[in-house]
Amino acid sequence: MDFRRVDNLPPYVLAVIRELTLELRRGGADVVDLGFGNPDLPSPELAVEKLTEAARNPRNHRYSASKGIPNLRLAAATLYKRQFDVDLDPDTQVLNTIGAKEGLSHLMWVLLEPGDSALVPSPSYPIHIHAPILAGASVTRVPMGADEDLFANLEEAWERAQPKPRVVILSFPHNPTTATVDLAFMERVVDFAREHELLVVHDFAYADLVFDGYKAPSILQVPGADEVAVELYTLTKSFSMAGWRVGFVVGNAAVVAALARLKSWLDYGTFQPIQIAATVTMNELPDYPREASAIYESRRDALCDGLDRAGWSFPKPKGSMFVWAPIPERFRSLGSLAFAERLAREASVAVSPGVGFGADGDGFVRFALVENEHRIGQAVRSIRSFLAS
């Protein structure tokens, strides 16, 4: 039997290092895993308490609303006003999703079909590339990186794309490259979308993980952006609630309504006690994202400063929970997968090979800041020995 969509998916390169890490650990190696971006910070105690309390109420054991309970959507709208001074109608412009990944994937079903196309930066988080493909559309690559003019590349990609794209997927702070933008860039993107009748999908997963005084802009801060854009926001990183799967699609009311209609056929929403706990967490812990960000910033400094002392130097990221590092020159010919395998086997440090995020990422590896500073220090010492050997 053919499994057409699944059979067309490429091998998940990032899983290679994950499996190697498990193999090495079974053999007794103490591998510091900075590969898989699985946040290690515990969820806020308040969230756990409210989840427990709500789960004990049998009324919350029934089906919930696939679009999210009203108070949850109101809490998300209130957060956007507080954080970004963006006004959202919780009834028409906010939709709860089962994490941002589910929201993005089903959003592509709403926006794209066979014969359509999308613009996607490269390298990118794999689902950004493959969600349009799973919807049957084609993807036009938009090169991005430290030496690239992303906006100029967007314009060039639009010109060469056939058929003309309906959607552009962006995400800042960016995974994996950690690239950041300012509000002026978002203004240009909104103008670009209006000119070419595009819808912008901005994955804002790392909205609150920002360093050195930088503040990431929401695309919805641009006046009139909700005419041409939606944004995905999640509690995964901002509130250390990765496994809870609480995300939102916000912005353009017509798109939100269309996705809500599709989801009404597909799911009954997140378990209601989780929605209740998430509501209370957003409302009562407004400063938590800054606390989480400070922890990641300290880990970033420990890793980047340590690697710099070891002779592996590159600019520090201003956002996300990752470090995107160019492979040292004398190892570059190996490619990112072979280099990541050597780091795992010879330095007992797991990182993600850049090629797992698209061919344009092959000269890099990605470190995830998901271990404490003691473990990061251990990783740095091992890498220093590896580089000196």
mmCIF file of C-alpha atoms in Angstrom:
data_model
loop_
_atom_site.group_PDB
_atom_site.id
_atom_site.type_symbol
_atom_site.label_atom_id
_atom_site.label_comp_id
_atom_site.label_asym_id
_atom_site.label_seq_id
_atom_site.Cartn_x
_atom_site.Cartn_y
_atom_site.Cartn_z
ATOM 1 C CA MET A 1 0.000 0.000 0.000
ATOM 2 C CA ASP A 2 1.214 3.510 -0.824
ATOM 3 C CA PHE A 3 1.106 6.193 1.882
ATOM 4 C CA ARG A 4 1.391 9.106 -0.492
ATOM 5 C CA ARG A 5 1.888 12.015 1.901
ATOM 6 C CA VAL A 6 4.078 10.075 4.323
ATOM 7 C CA ASP A 7 6.154 8.380 1.623
ATOM 8 C CA ASN A 8 7.024 11.791 0.158
ATOM 9 C CA LEU A 9 8.433 13.081 3.439
ATOM 10 C CA PRO A 10 12.259 13.079 3.561
ATOM 11 C CA PRO A 11 14.122 11.287 6.356
ATOM 12 C CA TYR A 12 14.063 13.350 9.562
ATOM 13 C CA VAL A 13 17.768 14.164 9.803
ATOM 14 C CA LEU A 14 17.462 15.550 13.326
ATOM 15 C CA ALA A 15 16.377 12.108 14.527
ATOM 16 C CA VAL A 16 19.771 10.661 13.524
ATOM 17 C CA ILE A 17 21.583 12.527 16.308
ATOM 18 C CA ARG A 18 18.798 11.817 18.778
ATOM 19 C CA GLU A 19 19.127 8.080 18.121
ATOM 20 C CA LEU A 20 22.931 8.293 18.310
ATOM 21 C CA THR A 21 22.627 10.088 21.670
ATOM 22 C CA LEU A 22 20.473 7.260 23.041
ATOM 23 C CA GLU A 23 22.903 4.662 21.694
ATOM 24 C CA LEU A 24 25.896 6.369 23.324
ATOM 25 C CA ARG A 25 24.052 6.758 26.629
ATOM 26 C CA ARG A 26 23.130 3.079 26.618
ATOM 27 C CA GLY A 27 26.857 2.417 26.223
ATOM 28 C CA GLY A 28 27.585 4.475 29.355
ATOM 29 C CA ALA A 29 28.570 7.827 27.822
ATOM 30 C CA ASP A 30 27.424 10.968 29.646
ATOM 31 C CA VAL A 31 26.202 12.895 26.599
ATOM 32 C CA VAL A 32 25.123 16.502 27.170
ATOM 33 C CA ASP A 33 22.070 16.813 24.916
ATOM 34 C CA LEU A 34 21.947 20.267 23.354
ATOM 35 C CA GLY A 35 20.327 18.903 20.210
ATOM 36 C CA PHE A 36 16.619 18.342 20.776
ATOM 37 C CA GLY A 37 14.984 21.693 21.647
ATOM 38 C CA ASN A 38 12.852 20.326 24.470
ATOM 39 C CA PRO A 39 12.571 23.013 27.205
ATOM 40 C CA ASP A 40 13.760 21.720 30.565
ATOM 41 C CA LEU A 41 12.392 24.484 32.807
ATOM 42 C CA PRO A 42 9.504 23.265 34.973
ATOM 43 C CA SER A 43 6.101 24.765 34.331
ATOM 44 C CA PRO A 44 4.970 27.426 36.813
ATOM 45 C CA GLU A 45 3.697 25.950 40.065
ATOM 46 C CA LEU A 46 0.516 27.996 39.706
ATOM 47 C CA ALA A 47 -0.245 26.273 36.395
ATOM 48 C CA VAL A 48 0.216 22.837 37.977
ATOM 49 C CA GLU A 49 -1.994 23.753 40.936
ATOM 50 C CA LYS A 50 -4.792 25.084 38.726
ATOM 51 C CA LEU A 51 -4.571 22.051 36.430
ATOM 52 C CA THR A 52 -4.908 19.712 39.401
ATOM 53 C CA GLU A 53 -7.812 21.695 40.814
ATOM 54 C CA ALA A 54 -9.670 21.843 37.499
ATOM 55 C CA ALA A 55 -9.032 18.153 36.748
ATOM 56 C CA ARG A 56 -10.790 17.177 39.978
ATOM 57 C CA ASN A 57 -14.004 18.767 38.730
ATOM 58 C CA PRO A 58 -15.948 16.154 36.696
ATOM 59 C CA ARG A 59 -17.612 18.880 34.646
ATOM 60 C CA ASN A 60 -14.242 19.532 33.030
ATOM 61 C CA HIS A 61 -13.886 15.925 31.847
ATOM 62 C CA ARG A 62 -16.307 16.367 28.946
ATOM 63 C CA TYR A 63 -15.575 17.638 25.444
ATOM 64 C CA SER A 64 -14.396 21.219 25.357
ATOM 65 C CA ALA A 65 -14.640 23.858 22.608
ATOM 66 C CA SER A 66 -12.262 23.349 19.684
ATOM 67 C CA LYS A 67 -11.777 27.123 19.373
ATOM 68 C CA GLY A 68 -10.919 27.447 23.075
ATOM 69 C CA ILE A 69 -13.057 28.442 26.038
ATOM 70 C CA PRO A 70 -13.992 32.154 26.108
ATOM 71 C CA ASN A 71 -11.837 33.024 29.127
ATOM 72 C CA LEU A 72 -8.763 31.469 27.516
ATOM 73 C CA ARG A 73 -9.227 33.500 24.349
ATOM 74 C CA LEU A 74 -9.803 36.628 26.433
ATOM 75 C CA ALA A 75 -6.591 35.939 28.388
ATOM 76 C CA ALA A 76 -4.627 35.661 25.123
ATOM 77 C CA ALA A 77 -6.104 38.940 23.862
ATOM 78 C CA THR A 78 -5.252 40.597 27.189
ATOM 79 C CA LEU A 79 -1.669 39.302 26.947
ATOM 80 C CA TYR A 80 -1.311 40.798 23.453
ATOM 81 C CA LYS A 81 -2.535 44.157 24.702
ATOM 82 C CA ARG A 82 -0.173 44.047 27.684
ATOM 83 C CA GLN A 83 2.897 42.781 25.799
ATOM 84 C CA PHE A 84 2.553 44.371 22.376
ATOM 85 C CA ASP A 85 -0.196 47.009 22.682
ATOM 86 C CA VAL A 86 -2.196 45.078 20.075
ATOM 87 C CA ASP A 87 -5.998 45.069 20.290
ATOM 88 C CA LEU A 88 -7.610 41.714 19.446
ATOM 89 C CA ASP A 89 -11.270 40.692 19.527
ATOM 90 C CA PRO A 90 -11.208 37.450 21.546
ATOM 91 C CA ASP A 91 -14.344 36.195 19.800
ATOM 92 C CA THR A 92 -13.263 36.721 16.195
ATOM 93 C CA GLN A 93 -9.463 37.157 16.178
ATOM 94 C CA VAL A 94 -8.209 34.557 18.673
ATOM 95 C CA LEU A 95 -8.297 30.776 18.220
ATOM 96 C CA ASN A 96 -6.802 28.206 20.588
ATOM 97 C CA THR A 97 -4.710 25.486 18.920
ATOM 98 C CA ILE A 98 -3.158 22.303 20.264
ATOM 99 C CA GLY A 99 0.257 23.908 20.208
ATOM 100 C CA ALA A 100 1.669 26.103 17.442
ATOM 101 C CA LYS A 101 2.786 23.119 15.342
ATOM 102 C CA GLU A 102 -0.758 21.768 15.039
ATOM 103 C CA GLY A 103 -2.081 25.253 14.397
ATOM 104 C CA LEU A 104 0.392 25.901 11.584
ATOM 105 C CA SER A 105 -0.189 22.522 9.950
ATOM 106 C CA HIS A 106 -3.969 22.814 9.877
ATOM 107 C CA LEU A 107 -3.706 26.465 8.862
ATOM 108 C CA MET A 108 -1.922 25.335 5.702
ATOM 109 C CA TRP A 109 -4.884 23.042 4.960
ATOM 110 C CA VAL A 110 -7.106 26.106 5.104
ATOM 111 C CA LEU A 111 -4.891 28.353 2.974
ATOM 112 C CA LEU A 112 -3.323 26.013 0.415
ATOM 113 C CA GLU A 113 -4.231 23.165 -1.885
ATOM 114 C CA PRO A 114 -2.566 21.315 -4.790
ATOM 115 C CA GLY A 115 -1.457 23.851 -7.387
ATOM 116 C CA ASP A 116 -0.755 26.592 -4.824
ATOM 117 C CA SER A 117 2.638 27.696 -3.524
ATOM 118 C CA ALA A 118 4.196 29.295 -0.445
ATOM 119 C CA LEU A 119 7.331 31.316 0.279
ATOM 120 C CA VAL A 120 9.418 29.878 3.120
ATOM 121 C CA PRO A 121 12.837 31.051 4.393
ATOM 122 C CA SER A 122 15.668 28.534 4.194
ATOM 123 C CA PRO A 123 16.946 27.210 6.505
ATOM 124 C CA SER A 124 13.802 26.923 8.638
ATOM 125 C CA TYR A 125 12.127 24.818 11.284
ATOM 126 C CA PRO A 126 11.140 21.657 9.338
ATOM 127 C CA ILE A 127 7.355 22.010 9.739
ATOM 128 C CA HIS A 128 7.514 25.469 8.138
ATOM 129 C CA ILE A 129 8.855 23.799 5.002
ATOM 130 C CA HIS A 130 6.728 20.671 5.050
ATOM 131 C CA ALA A 131 3.321 21.872 6.291
ATOM 132 C CA PRO A 132 2.623 23.537 2.907
ATOM 133 C CA ILE A 133 3.878 20.393 1.135
ATOM 134 C CA LEU A 134 1.574 18.185 3.238
ATOM 135 C CA ALA A 135 -1.290 20.447 2.115
ATOM 136 C CA GLY A 136 -0.329 19.648 -1.479
ATOM 137 C CA ALA A 137 1.353 22.965 -2.289
ATOM 138 C CA SER A 138 4.843 23.691 -3.568
ATOM 139 C CA VAL A 139 7.449 25.703 -1.647
ATOM 140 C CA THR A 140 9.710 28.424 -3.007
ATOM 141 C CA ARG A 141 12.863 28.779 -0.936
ATOM 142 C CA VAL A 142 13.879 32.232 0.359
ATOM 143 C CA PRO A 143 17.581 32.176 1.396
ATOM 144 C CA MET A 144 18.295 33.728 4.780
ATOM 145 C CA GLY A 145 21.409 34.123 6.859
ATOM 146 C CA ALA A 146 23.884 36.636 8.228
ATOM 147 C CA ASP A 147 25.097 37.581 4.735
ATOM 148 C CA GLU A 148 21.652 37.616 3.109
ATOM 149 C CA ASP A 149 19.163 40.446 2.552
ATOM 150 C CA LEU A 150 16.000 38.564 3.465
ATOM 151 C CA PHE A 151 13.582 41.177 2.180
ATOM 152 C CA ALA A 152 15.366 41.451 -1.165
ATOM 153 C CA ASN A 153 15.338 37.659 -1.327
ATOM 154 C CA LEU A 154 11.581 37.666 -0.645
ATOM 155 C CA GLU A 155 11.033 39.959 -3.605
ATOM 156 C CA GLU A 156 13.292 37.856 -5.833
ATOM 157 C CA ALA A 157 11.568 34.626 -4.749
ATOM 158 C CA TRP A 158 8.170 36.126 -5.551
ATOM 159 C CA GLU A 159 9.338 36.960 -9.071
ATOM 160 C CA ARG A 160 10.648 33.458 -9.819
ATOM 161 C CA ALA A 161 7.874 31.509 -8.076
ATOM 162 C CA GLN A 162 5.411 29.610 -10.252
ATOM 163 C CA PRO A 163 2.563 29.563 -9.485
ATOM 164 C CA LYS A 164 2.502 32.867 -7.642
ATOM 165 C CA PRO A 165 2.515 32.238 -3.876
ATOM 166 C CA ARG A 166 -0.550 32.719 -1.713
ATOM 167 C CA VAL A 167 1.286 32.492 1.625
ATOM 168 C CA VAL A 168 4.604 33.538 3.147
ATOM 169 C CA ILE A 169 5.727 31.860 6.385
ATOM 170 C CA LEU A 170 8.036 33.866 8.644
ATOM 171 C CA SER A 171 9.246 33.416 12.215
ATOM 172 C CA PHE A 172 11.236 35.857 14.359
ATOM 173 C CA PRO A 173 13.203 35.293 16.531
ATOM 174 C CA HIS A 174 14.014 32.589 14.028
ATOM 175 C CA ASN A 175 14.566 28.896 14.549
ATOM 176 C CA PRO A 176 17.225 27.754 13.775
ATOM 177 C CA THR A 177 19.235 30.828 12.715
ATOM 178 C CA THR A 178 18.179 33.013 15.705
ATOM 179 C CA ALA A 179 17.772 35.977 13.291
ATOM 180 C CA THR A 180 15.793 38.916 14.629
ATOM 181 C CA VAL A 181 14.049 41.850 12.955
ATOM 182 C CA ASP A 182 12.665 45.236 13.941
ATOM 183 C CA LEU A 183 9.204 46.728 13.469
ATOM 184 C CA ALA A 184 10.321 48.509 10.286
ATOM 185 C CA PHE A 185 10.988 45.116 8.701
ATOM 186 C CA MET A 186 7.484 43.982 9.642
ATOM 187 C CA GLU A 187 6.062 47.144 8.075
ATOM 188 C CA ARG A 188 7.822 46.304 4.798
ATOM 189 C CA VAL A 189 6.469 42.743 4.961
ATOM 190 C CA VAL A 190 2.908 43.995 5.447
ATOM 191 C CA ASP A 191 3.271 46.359 2.463
ATOM 192 C CA PHE A 192 4.746 43.489 0.422
ATOM 193 C CA ALA A 193 1.787 41.262 1.333
ATOM 194 C CA ARG A 194 -0.732 43.931 0.333
ATOM 195 C CA GLU A 195 1.026 44.575 -2.960
ATOM 196 C CA HIS A 196 1.136 40.890 -3.921
ATOM 197 C CA GLU A 197 -2.138 39.778 -2.270
ATOM 198 C CA LEU A 198 -0.342 37.396 0.070
ATOM 199 C CA LEU A 199 -1.219 36.201 3.551
ATOM 200 C CA VAL A 200 1.655 36.375 6.056
ATOM 201 C CA VAL A 201 1.832 33.612 8.659
ATOM 202 C CA HIS A 202 4.197 34.691 11.426
ATOM 203 C CA ASP A 203 5.241 31.967 13.868
ATOM 204 C CA PHE A 204 5.971 33.935 17.053
ATOM 205 C CA ALA A 205 7.017 30.959 19.181
ATOM 206 C CA TYR A 206 10.021 32.794 20.698
ATOM 207 C CA ALA A 207 8.238 36.107 21.226
ATOM 208 C CA ASP A 208 9.424 36.488 24.810
ATOM 209 C CA LEU A 209 12.861 34.824 24.735
ATOM 210 C CA VAL A 210 14.880 37.940 23.927
ATOM 211 C CA PHE A 211 18.229 39.182 25.223
ATOM 212 C CA ASP A 212 20.408 42.273 25.635
ATOM 213 C CA GLY A 213 17.404 44.604 25.831
ATOM 214 C CA TYR A 214 15.998 43.538 22.460
ATOM 215 C CA LYS A 215 12.190 43.339 22.182
ATOM 216 C CA ALA A 216 10.728 41.220 19.395
ATOM 217 C CA PRO A 217 7.930 42.927 17.445
ATOM 218 C CA SER A 218 4.594 41.294 16.746
ATOM 219 C CA ILE A 219 3.642 41.724 13.106
ATOM 220 C CA LEU A 220 0.225 42.802 14.386
ATOM 221 C CA GLN A 221 1.802 45.971 15.789
ATOM 222 C CA VAL A 222 1.857 47.268 12.208
ATOM 223 C CA PRO A 223 -1.340 49.285 11.595
ATOM 224 C CA GLY A 224 -3.683 47.270 9.382
ATOM 225 C CA ALA A 225 -1.566 44.109 9.579
ATOM 226 C CA ASP A 226 -4.599 42.054 10.541
ATOM 227 C CA GLU A 227 -5.864 42.575 6.990
ATOM 228 C CA VAL A 228 -3.015 40.444 5.615
ATOM 229 C CA ALA A 229 -1.511 38.491 8.517
ATOM 230 C CA VAL A 230 -2.034 35.986 11.275
ATOM 231 C CA GLU A 231 0.395 35.163 14.062
ATOM 232 C CA LEU A 232 1.004 32.032 16.100
ATOM 233 C CA TYR A 233 1.721 32.498 19.806
ATOM 234 C CA THR A 234 2.416 29.662 22.232
ATOM 235 C CA LEU A 235 2.933 29.087 25.953
ATOM 236 C CA THR A 236 5.596 26.446 25.228
ATOM 237 C CA LYS A 237 8.660 28.656 25.710
ATOM 238 C CA SER A 238 7.247 31.852 27.204
ATOM 239 C CA PHE A 239 5.640 29.995 30.128
ATOM 240 C CA SER A 240 7.695 26.748 30.076
ATOM 241 C CA MET A 241 4.605 24.691 29.200
ATOM 242 C CA ALA A 242 5.908 22.590 26.298
ATOM 243 C CA GLY A 243 3.951 19.396 26.962
ATOM 244 C CA TRP A 244 0.698 21.204 27.663
ATOM 245 C CA ARG A 245 0.218 22.057 23.955
ATOM 246 C CA VAL A 246 -1.398 25.475 24.278
ATOM 247 C CA GLY A 247 -1.070 27.776 21.294
ATOM 248 C CA PHE A 248 -3.075 30.441 19.479
ATOM 249 C CA VAL A 249 -3.661 31.725 15.976
ATOM 250 C CA VAL A 250 -4.481 35.430 16.163
ATOM 251 C CA GLY A 251 -5.095 38.244 13.696
ATOM 252 C CA ASN A 252 -7.089 38.172 10.465
ATOM 253 C CA ALA A 253 -10.683 37.372 11.452
ATOM 254 C CA ALA A 254 -11.597 35.600 8.208
ATOM 255 C CA VAL A 255 -8.597 33.271 8.470
ATOM 256 C CA VAL A 256 -9.280 32.601 12.162
ATOM 257 C CA ALA A 257 -12.916 31.755 11.340
ATOM 258 C CA ALA A 258 -11.890 29.425 8.517
ATOM 259 C CA LEU A 259 -9.410 27.570 10.722
ATOM 260 C CA ALA A 260 -12.015 27.345 13.505
ATOM 261 C CA ARG A 261 -14.428 25.769 11.032
ATOM 262 C CA LEU A 262 -11.858 23.181 9.941
ATOM 263 C CA LYS A 263 -10.894 22.376 13.527
ATOM 264 C CA SER A 264 -14.558 21.858 14.446
ATOM 265 C CA TRP A 265 -14.392 18.828 12.141
ATOM 266 C CA LEU A 266 -11.072 17.572 13.470
ATOM 267 C CA ASP A 267 -10.908 17.979 17.263
ATOM 268 C CA TYR A 268 -12.721 18.989 20.429
ATOM 269 C CA GLY A 269 -9.944 21.215 21.683
ATOM 270 C CA THR A 270 -7.354 20.877 24.398
ATOM 271 C CA PHE A 271 -8.376 19.118 27.634
ATOM 272 C CA GLN A 272 -10.419 21.754 29.456
ATOM 273 C CA PRO A 273 -8.436 21.702 32.739
ATOM 274 C CA ILE A 274 -5.343 22.613 30.678
ATOM 275 C CA GLN A 275 -7.229 25.525 29.151
ATOM 276 C CA ILE A 276 -8.324 26.711 32.601
ATOM 277 C CA ALA A 277 -4.788 26.439 34.003
ATOM 278 C CA ALA A 278 -3.383 28.269 30.976
ATOM 279 C CA THR A 279 -5.933 31.053 31.426
ATOM 280 C CA VAL A 280 -4.961 31.606 35.053
ATOM 281 C CA THR A 281 -1.239 31.419 34.239
ATOM 282 C CA MET A 282 -1.406 34.113 31.550
ATOM 283 C CA ASN A 283 -3.540 36.360 33.738
ATOM 284 C CA GLU A 284 -1.719 35.977 37.042
ATOM 285 C CA LEU A 285 1.931 35.489 36.000
ATOM 286 C CA PRO A 286 2.573 38.329 33.535
ATOM 287 C CA ASP A 287 6.258 38.551 34.532
ATOM 288 C CA TYR A 288 7.049 34.856 34.120
ATOM 289 C CA PRO A 289 8.234 35.150 30.476
ATOM 290 C CA ARG A 290 10.881 37.683 31.554
ATOM 291 C CA GLU A 291 12.097 35.295 34.256
ATOM 292 C CA ALA A 292 12.374 32.446 31.737
ATOM 293 C CA SER A 293 14.145 34.724 29.258
ATOM 294 C CA ALA A 294 16.749 35.700 31.873
ATOM 295 C CA ILE A 295 17.589 32.025 32.433
ATOM 296 C CA TYR A 296 18.064 31.392 28.725
ATOM 297 C CA GLU A 297 20.171 34.537 28.381
ATOM 298 C CA SER A 298 22.487 33.339 31.143
ATOM 299 C CA ARG A 299 22.804 29.947 29.440
ATOM 300 C CA ARG A 300 23.508 31.641 26.109
ATOM 301 C CA ASP A 301 26.351 33.591 27.715
ATOM 302 C CA ALA A 302 27.786 30.477 29.346
ATOM 303 C CA LEU A 303 27.818 28.610 26.024
ATOM 304 C CA CYS A 304 28.925 31.410 23.692
ATOM 305 C CA ASP A 305 31.580 32.814 26.026
ATOM 306 C CA GLY A 306 32.933 29.346 26.694
ATOM 307 C CA LEU A 307 33.104 28.456 23.003
ATOM 308 C CA ASP A 308 34.752 31.800 22.276
ATOM 309 C CA ARG A 309 37.492 31.008 24.799
ATOM 310 C CA ALA A 310 37.878 27.635 23.097
ATOM 311 C CA GLY A 311 38.497 29.377 19.771
ATOM 312 C CA TRP A 312 35.010 28.854 18.278
ATOM 313 C CA SER A 313 33.745 32.430 17.879
ATOM 314 C CA PHE A 314 30.566 33.897 16.358
ATOM 315 C CA PRO A 315 28.013 36.613 17.287
ATOM 316 C CA LYS A 316 25.695 35.925 20.210
ATOM 317 C CA PRO A 317 21.990 35.552 19.346
ATOM 318 C CA LYS A 318 19.547 38.232 20.535
ATOM 319 C CA GLY A 319 16.614 35.853 20.811
ATOM 320 C CA SER A 320 15.214 32.296 20.794
ATOM 321 C CA MET A 321 16.419 29.363 22.908
ATOM 322 C CA PHE A 322 19.110 28.366 20.411
ATOM 323 C CA VAL A 323 22.634 29.178 19.275
ATOM 324 C CA TRP A 324 23.339 28.842 15.530
ATOM 325 C CA ALA A 325 27.035 28.218 15.113
ATOM 326 C CA PRO A 326 29.049 28.081 11.880
ATOM 327 C CA ILE A 327 31.099 24.895 11.749
ATOM 328 C CA PRO A 328 34.784 25.655 12.485
ATOM 329 C CA GLU A 329 36.704 26.058 9.241
ATOM 330 C CA ARG A 330 38.858 22.949 9.506
ATOM 331 C CA PHE A 331 35.760 20.747 9.968
ATOM 332 C CA ARG A 332 33.525 22.447 7.390
ATOM 333 C CA SER A 333 34.234 19.936 4.625
ATOM 334 C CA LEU A 334 32.610 17.234 6.769
ATOM 335 C CA GLY A 335 29.159 18.790 6.485
ATOM 336 C CA SER A 336 26.891 19.369 9.456
ATOM 337 C CA LEU A 337 25.659 15.793 9.958
ATOM 338 C CA ALA A 338 29.122 14.217 10.063
ATOM 339 C CA PHE A 339 30.422 17.035 12.266
ATOM 340 C CA ALA A 340 27.487 16.601 14.682
ATOM 341 C CA GLU A 341 28.173 12.860 14.804
ATOM 342 C CA ARG A 342 31.829 13.523 15.675
ATOM 343 C CA LEU A 343 30.834 15.942 18.444
ATOM 344 C CA ALA A 344 28.506 13.308 19.888
ATOM 345 C CA ARG A 345 31.016 10.452 19.694
ATOM 346 C CA GLU A 346 34.244 12.316 20.557
ATOM 347 C CA ALA A 347 33.053 15.171 22.792
ATOM 348 C CA SER A 348 29.861 13.621 24.223
ATOM 349 C CA VAL A 349 27.850 16.678 23.166
ATOM 350 C CA ALA A 350 24.726 16.351 21.017
ATOM 351 C CA VAL A 351 23.830 19.206 18.652
ATOM 352 C CA SER A 352 21.437 19.441 15.713
ATOM 353 C CA PRO A 353 23.016 19.331 12.229
ATOM 354 C CA GLY A 354 22.077 22.398 10.221
ATOM 355 C CA VAL A 355 21.151 20.320 7.175
ATOM 356 C CA GLY A 356 18.127 19.109 9.145
ATOM 357 C CA PHE A 357 16.644 22.574 8.607
ATOM 358 C CA GLY A 358 17.240 22.587 4.850
ATOM 359 C CA ALA A 359 20.261 22.438 2.562
ATOM 360 C CA ASP A 360 21.091 26.098 3.285
ATOM 361 C CA GLY A 361 21.848 25.141 6.875
ATOM 362 C CA ASP A 362 24.554 22.601 6.132
ATOM 363 C CA GLY A 363 27.443 24.857 7.192
ATOM 364 C CA PHE A 364 26.063 25.190 10.730
ATOM 365 C CA VAL A 365 25.006 23.300 13.842
ATOM 366 C CA ARG A 366 22.333 24.335 16.322
ATOM 367 C CA PHE A 367 22.775 24.250 20.093
ATOM 368 C CA ALA A 368 19.579 24.166 22.171
ATOM 369 C CA LEU A 369 19.860 25.920 25.543
ATOM 370 C CA VAL A 370 18.030 23.137 27.369
ATOM 371 C CA GLU A 371 20.612 22.167 29.993
ATOM 372 C CA ASN A 372 21.631 24.098 33.093
ATOM 373 C CA GLU A 373 24.826 26.130 33.222
ATOM 374 C CA HIS A 374 26.751 23.365 34.987
ATOM 375 C CA ARG A 375 25.998 20.940 32.160
ATOM 376 C CA ILE A 376 26.694 23.616 29.547
ATOM 377 C CA GLY A 377 30.085 24.188 31.203
ATOM 378 C CA GLN A 378 30.761 20.461 30.960
ATOM 379 C CA ALA A 379 29.848 20.556 27.262
ATOM 380 C CA VAL A 380 32.154 23.524 26.635
ATOM 381 C CA ARG A 381 35.096 21.801 28.312
ATOM 382 C CA SER A 382 34.548 18.678 26.230
ATOM 383 C CA ILE A 383 34.296 20.702 23.003
ATOM 384 C CA ARG A 384 37.458 22.625 23.904
ATOM 385 C CA SER A 385 39.330 19.334 24.292
ATOM 386 C CA PHE A 386 37.867 18.042 21.040
ATOM 387 C CA LEU A 387 38.912 21.165 19.119
ATOM 388 C CA ALA A 388 42.418 21.037 20.585
ATOM 389 C CA SER A 389 42.952 17.353 19.810
#
